[in-house]
Coordinates of C-alpha atoms in Angstrom, one line a residue:
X125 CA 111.5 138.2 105.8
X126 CA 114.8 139.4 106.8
X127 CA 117.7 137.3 105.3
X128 CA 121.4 137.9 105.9
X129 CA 124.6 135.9 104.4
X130 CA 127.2 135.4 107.6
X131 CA 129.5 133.6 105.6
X132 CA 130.4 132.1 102.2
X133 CA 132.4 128.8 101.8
X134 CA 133.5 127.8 98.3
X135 CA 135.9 125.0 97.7
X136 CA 137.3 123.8 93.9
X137 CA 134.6 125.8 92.4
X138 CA 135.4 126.8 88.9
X139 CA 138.4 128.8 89.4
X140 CA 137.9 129.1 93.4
X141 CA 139.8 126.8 95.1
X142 CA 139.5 127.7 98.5
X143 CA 137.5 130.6 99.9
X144 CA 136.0 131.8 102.9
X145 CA 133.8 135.0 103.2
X146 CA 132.8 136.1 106.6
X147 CA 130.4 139.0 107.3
X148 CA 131.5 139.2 110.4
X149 CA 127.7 141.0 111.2
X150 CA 128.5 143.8 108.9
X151 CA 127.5 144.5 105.3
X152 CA 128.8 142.3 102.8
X153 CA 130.6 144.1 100.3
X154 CA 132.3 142.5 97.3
X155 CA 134.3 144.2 95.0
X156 CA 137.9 143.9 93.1
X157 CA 139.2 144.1 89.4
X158 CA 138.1 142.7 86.8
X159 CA 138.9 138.5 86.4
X160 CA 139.6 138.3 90.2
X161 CA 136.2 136.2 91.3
X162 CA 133.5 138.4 91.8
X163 CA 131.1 136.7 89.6
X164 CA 132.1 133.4 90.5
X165 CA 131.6 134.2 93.9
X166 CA 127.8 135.4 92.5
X167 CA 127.8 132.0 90.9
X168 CA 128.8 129.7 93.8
X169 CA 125.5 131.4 95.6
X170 CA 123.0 131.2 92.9
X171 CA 124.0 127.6 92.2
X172 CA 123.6 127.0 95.9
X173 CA 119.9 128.1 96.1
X174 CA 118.8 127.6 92.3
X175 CA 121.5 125.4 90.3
X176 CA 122.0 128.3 88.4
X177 CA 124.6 130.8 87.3
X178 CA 124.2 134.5 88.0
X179 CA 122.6 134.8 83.9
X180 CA 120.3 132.0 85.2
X181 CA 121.8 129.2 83.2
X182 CA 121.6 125.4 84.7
X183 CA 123.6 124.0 82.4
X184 CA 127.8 125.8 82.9
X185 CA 130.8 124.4 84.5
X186 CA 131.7 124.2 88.1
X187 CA 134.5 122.0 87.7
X188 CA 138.6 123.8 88.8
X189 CA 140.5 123.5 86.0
X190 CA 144.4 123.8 85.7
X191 CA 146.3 126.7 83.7
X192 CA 146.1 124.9 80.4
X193 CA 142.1 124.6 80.7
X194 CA 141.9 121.0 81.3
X195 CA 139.5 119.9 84.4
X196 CA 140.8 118.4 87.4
X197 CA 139.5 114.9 88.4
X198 CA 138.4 113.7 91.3
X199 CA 138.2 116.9 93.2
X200 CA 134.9 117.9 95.7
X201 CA 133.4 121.1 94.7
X202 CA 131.3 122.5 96.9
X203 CA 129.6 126.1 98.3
X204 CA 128.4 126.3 101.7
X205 CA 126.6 129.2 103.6
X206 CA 125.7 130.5 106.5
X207 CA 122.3 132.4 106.4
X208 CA 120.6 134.6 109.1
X209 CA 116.9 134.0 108.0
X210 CA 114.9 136.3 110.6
X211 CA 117.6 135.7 113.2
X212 CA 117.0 132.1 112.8
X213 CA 120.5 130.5 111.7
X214 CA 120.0 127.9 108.4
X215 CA 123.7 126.5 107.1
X216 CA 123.2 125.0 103.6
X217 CA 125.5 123.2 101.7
X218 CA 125.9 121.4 98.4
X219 CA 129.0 119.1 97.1
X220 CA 129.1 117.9 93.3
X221 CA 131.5 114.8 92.9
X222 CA 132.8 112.9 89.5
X223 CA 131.4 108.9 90.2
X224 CA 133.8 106.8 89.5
X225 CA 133.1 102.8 89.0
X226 CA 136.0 100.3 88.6
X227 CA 133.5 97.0 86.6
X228 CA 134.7 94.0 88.0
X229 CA 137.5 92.6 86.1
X230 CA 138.7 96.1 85.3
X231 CA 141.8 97.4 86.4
X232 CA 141.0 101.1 86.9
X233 CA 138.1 102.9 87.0
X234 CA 135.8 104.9 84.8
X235 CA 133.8 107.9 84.8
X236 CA 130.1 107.3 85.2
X237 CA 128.5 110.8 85.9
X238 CA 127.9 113.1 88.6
X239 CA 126.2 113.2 91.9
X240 CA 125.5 115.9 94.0
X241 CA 124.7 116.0 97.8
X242 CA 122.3 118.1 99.8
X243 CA 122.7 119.4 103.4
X244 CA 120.5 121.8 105.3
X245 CA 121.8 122.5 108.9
X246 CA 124.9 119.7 108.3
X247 CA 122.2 116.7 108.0
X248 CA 121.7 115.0 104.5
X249 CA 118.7 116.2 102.5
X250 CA 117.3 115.1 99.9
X251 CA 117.1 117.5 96.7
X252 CA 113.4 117.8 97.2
X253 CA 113.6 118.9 101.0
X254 CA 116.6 121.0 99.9
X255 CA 114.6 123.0 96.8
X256 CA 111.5 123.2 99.2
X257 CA 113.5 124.8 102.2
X258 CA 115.1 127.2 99.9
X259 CA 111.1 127.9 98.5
X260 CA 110.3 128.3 101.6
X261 CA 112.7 131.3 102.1
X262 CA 112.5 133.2 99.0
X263 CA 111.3 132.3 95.5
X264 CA 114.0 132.3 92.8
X265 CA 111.5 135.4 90.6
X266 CA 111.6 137.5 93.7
X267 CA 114.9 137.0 94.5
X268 CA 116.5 138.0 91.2
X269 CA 114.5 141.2 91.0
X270 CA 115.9 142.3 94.7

Protein backbone atom coordinates (compact mmCIF):
# COMPACT_ATOMS: atom_id res chain seq x y z
CA UNK A 1 0.00 0.00 0.00
CA UNK A 2 1.25 3.22 -1.02
CA UNK A 3 0.33 6.15 1.43
CA UNK A 4 1.26 9.79 0.98
CA UNK A 5 0.49 12.94 3.36
CA UNK A 6 -0.62 16.06 0.77
CA UNK A 7 -1.28 18.19 3.44
CA UNK A 8 -1.33 18.79 7.23
CA UNK A 9 -3.94 21.15 8.95
CA UNK A 10 -3.49 21.87 12.67
CA UNK A 11 -5.41 24.49 14.44
CA UNK A 12 -4.99 25.48 18.56
CA UNK A 13 -3.08 22.39 18.92
CA UNK A 14 -0.82 22.52 21.95
CA UNK A 15 1.32 25.32 20.99
CA UNK A 16 0.13 25.39 17.16
CA UNK A 17 -2.23 27.70 16.49
CA UNK A 18 -2.63 27.79 13.05
CA UNK A 19 -0.74 25.69 10.55
CA UNK A 20 -0.91 24.48 7.21
CA UNK A 21 1.56 21.96 5.56
CA UNK A 22 1.29 21.32 1.92
CA UNK A 23 3.33 18.70 0.02
CA UNK A 24 2.66 20.21 -2.87
CA UNK A 25 3.38 16.35 -4.55
CA UNK A 26 6.88 16.42 -3.33
CA UNK A 27 8.63 14.82 -0.33
CA UNK A 28 7.61 16.05 2.82
CA UNK A 29 10.44 17.26 4.71
CA UNK A 30 10.30 18.70 8.24
CA UNK A 31 12.99 20.19 9.95
CA UNK A 32 13.94 23.47 12.03
CA UNK A 33 15.56 24.25 15.54
CA UNK A 34 15.05 22.91 18.38
CA UNK A 35 11.41 24.14 20.31
CA UNK A 36 10.01 25.41 16.91
CA UNK A 37 7.20 22.54 16.39
CA UNK A 38 8.62 19.69 14.86
CA UNK A 39 7.33 17.16 17.37
CA UNK A 40 4.22 18.73 17.79
CA UNK A 41 3.64 18.61 14.26
CA UNK A 42 4.61 14.54 14.83
CA UNK A 43 2.07 14.69 17.55
CA UNK A 44 -0.92 16.39 15.73
CA UNK A 45 -0.54 13.22 13.21
CA UNK A 46 -0.21 10.38 15.58
CA UNK A 47 -3.14 11.71 17.63
CA UNK A 48 -5.00 11.85 14.30
CA UNK A 49 -4.67 8.18 13.38
CA UNK A 50 -4.04 6.58 17.00
CA UNK A 51 -4.92 9.23 19.87
CA UNK A 52 -1.50 9.10 20.73
CA UNK A 53 1.61 11.25 21.04
CA UNK A 54 4.71 10.51 19.05
CA UNK A 55 6.16 8.27 22.53
CA UNK A 56 2.72 6.52 22.20
CA UNK A 57 1.07 8.12 25.17
CA UNK A 58 -3.00 8.60 25.10
CA UNK A 59 -3.10 10.35 27.95
CA UNK A 60 -0.95 14.35 27.23
CA UNK A 61 -2.29 17.68 26.46
CA UNK A 62 -3.56 19.11 23.30
CA UNK A 63 -5.06 22.12 24.67
CA UNK A 64 -3.05 26.05 23.39
CA UNK A 65 -2.06 27.56 26.23
CA UNK A 66 -1.08 31.29 26.77
CA UNK A 67 2.65 32.50 27.71
CA UNK A 68 2.07 32.07 31.47
CA UNK A 69 1.06 28.24 30.85
CA UNK A 70 -2.55 28.62 31.59
CA UNK A 71 -4.99 26.76 28.95
CA UNK A 72 -7.22 28.67 26.82
CA UNK A 73 -11.00 27.98 27.05
CA UNK A 74 -13.27 27.42 24.64
CA UNK A 75 -11.01 27.15 21.74
CA UNK A 76 -11.48 24.09 18.78
CA UNK A 77 -8.47 22.05 18.46
CA UNK A 78 -8.25 20.12 15.66
CA UNK A 79 -5.65 18.25 12.89
CA UNK A 80 -6.82 17.50 9.62
CA UNK A 81 -5.06 15.66 6.66
CA UNK A 82 -5.06 14.98 3.41
CA UNK A 83 -3.81 11.44 2.54
CA UNK A 84 -2.98 9.88 -0.89
CA UNK A 85 -3.75 6.08 0.02
CA UNK A 86 -2.91 4.22 -3.42
CA UNK A 87 -3.84 7.37 -5.42
CA UNK A 88 -7.13 7.14 -3.79
CA UNK A 89 -7.64 10.63 -1.86
CA UNK A 90 -9.01 10.02 2.06
CA UNK A 91 -9.29 13.63 4.10
CA UNK A 92 -9.52 12.84 7.86
CA UNK A 93 -10.17 15.00 10.48
CA UNK A 94 -10.65 15.18 14.20
CA UNK A 95 -11.85 18.30 16.57
CA UNK A 96 -11.65 18.09 20.49
CA UNK A 97 -13.94 20.78 22.18
CA UNK A 98 -14.31 21.75 26.14
CA UNK A 99 -18.50 20.99 26.80
CA UNK A 100 -19.84 23.55 28.41
CA UNK A 101 -23.46 23.29 30.32
CA UNK A 102 -25.14 26.38 31.82
CA UNK A 103 -27.98 24.09 34.60
CA UNK A 104 -31.03 25.75 34.47
CA UNK A 105 -31.21 28.43 37.03
CA UNK A 106 -27.47 29.03 36.58
CA UNK A 107 -26.12 32.07 35.33
CA UNK A 108 -23.02 30.96 33.55
CA UNK A 109 -21.87 27.86 32.48
CA UNK A 110 -19.66 25.09 33.63
CA UNK A 111 -17.18 22.74 32.41
CA UNK A 112 -18.48 19.21 31.87
CA UNK A 113 -15.73 17.34 29.87
CA UNK A 114 -14.62 16.81 26.44
CA UNK A 115 -15.99 15.63 23.22
CA UNK A 116 -14.33 14.92 20.26
CA UNK A 117 -15.67 14.63 16.63
CA UNK A 118 -14.75 12.28 13.80
CA UNK A 119 -14.72 12.97 10.04
CA UNK A 120 -13.56 10.77 7.17
CA UNK A 121 -13.88 12.48 3.72
CA UNK A 122 -15.77 15.81 5.55
CA UNK A 123 -18.94 13.52 6.64
CA UNK A 124 -19.34 12.69 10.53
CA UNK A 125 -18.10 9.37 11.65
CA UNK A 126 -18.43 7.69 14.39
CA UNK A 127 -15.15 6.75 16.49
CA UNK A 128 -15.66 3.24 15.59
CA UNK A 129 -15.88 3.78 11.69
CA UNK A 130 -13.10 6.32 12.16
CA UNK A 131 -10.51 3.71 14.13
CA UNK A 132 -11.67 0.96 11.62
CA UNK A 133 -10.86 3.08 8.42
CA UNK A 134 -7.61 4.07 9.79
CA UNK A 135 -7.10 -0.10 10.51
CA UNK A 136 -7.94 -0.59 7.44
CA UNK A 137 -4.97 1.52 6.05
CA UNK A 138 -2.21 0.69 8.25
CA UNK A 139 -1.98 -0.90 11.71
CA UNK A 140 -0.61 1.33 14.49
CA UNK A 141 2.58 -1.75 15.18
CA UNK A 142 3.50 -1.45 11.58
CA UNK A 143 3.33 1.93 11.29
CA UNK A 144 5.59 2.90 14.10
CA UNK A 145 8.32 0.55 12.99
CA UNK A 146 8.34 2.31 9.27
Amino acid sequence: MNIKINNLILQNFKGIRNLEINADGNNLNIYGDNATGKTTVFDAFMWLLFNKDSLGRSDFGIKTQDADGNTLHNLEHSVECELSVDDAILNLKKVYTEKWTKKRGSAEAEFTGHETKYYINEVPSSKAEYTAKIASIIDEELFKTI
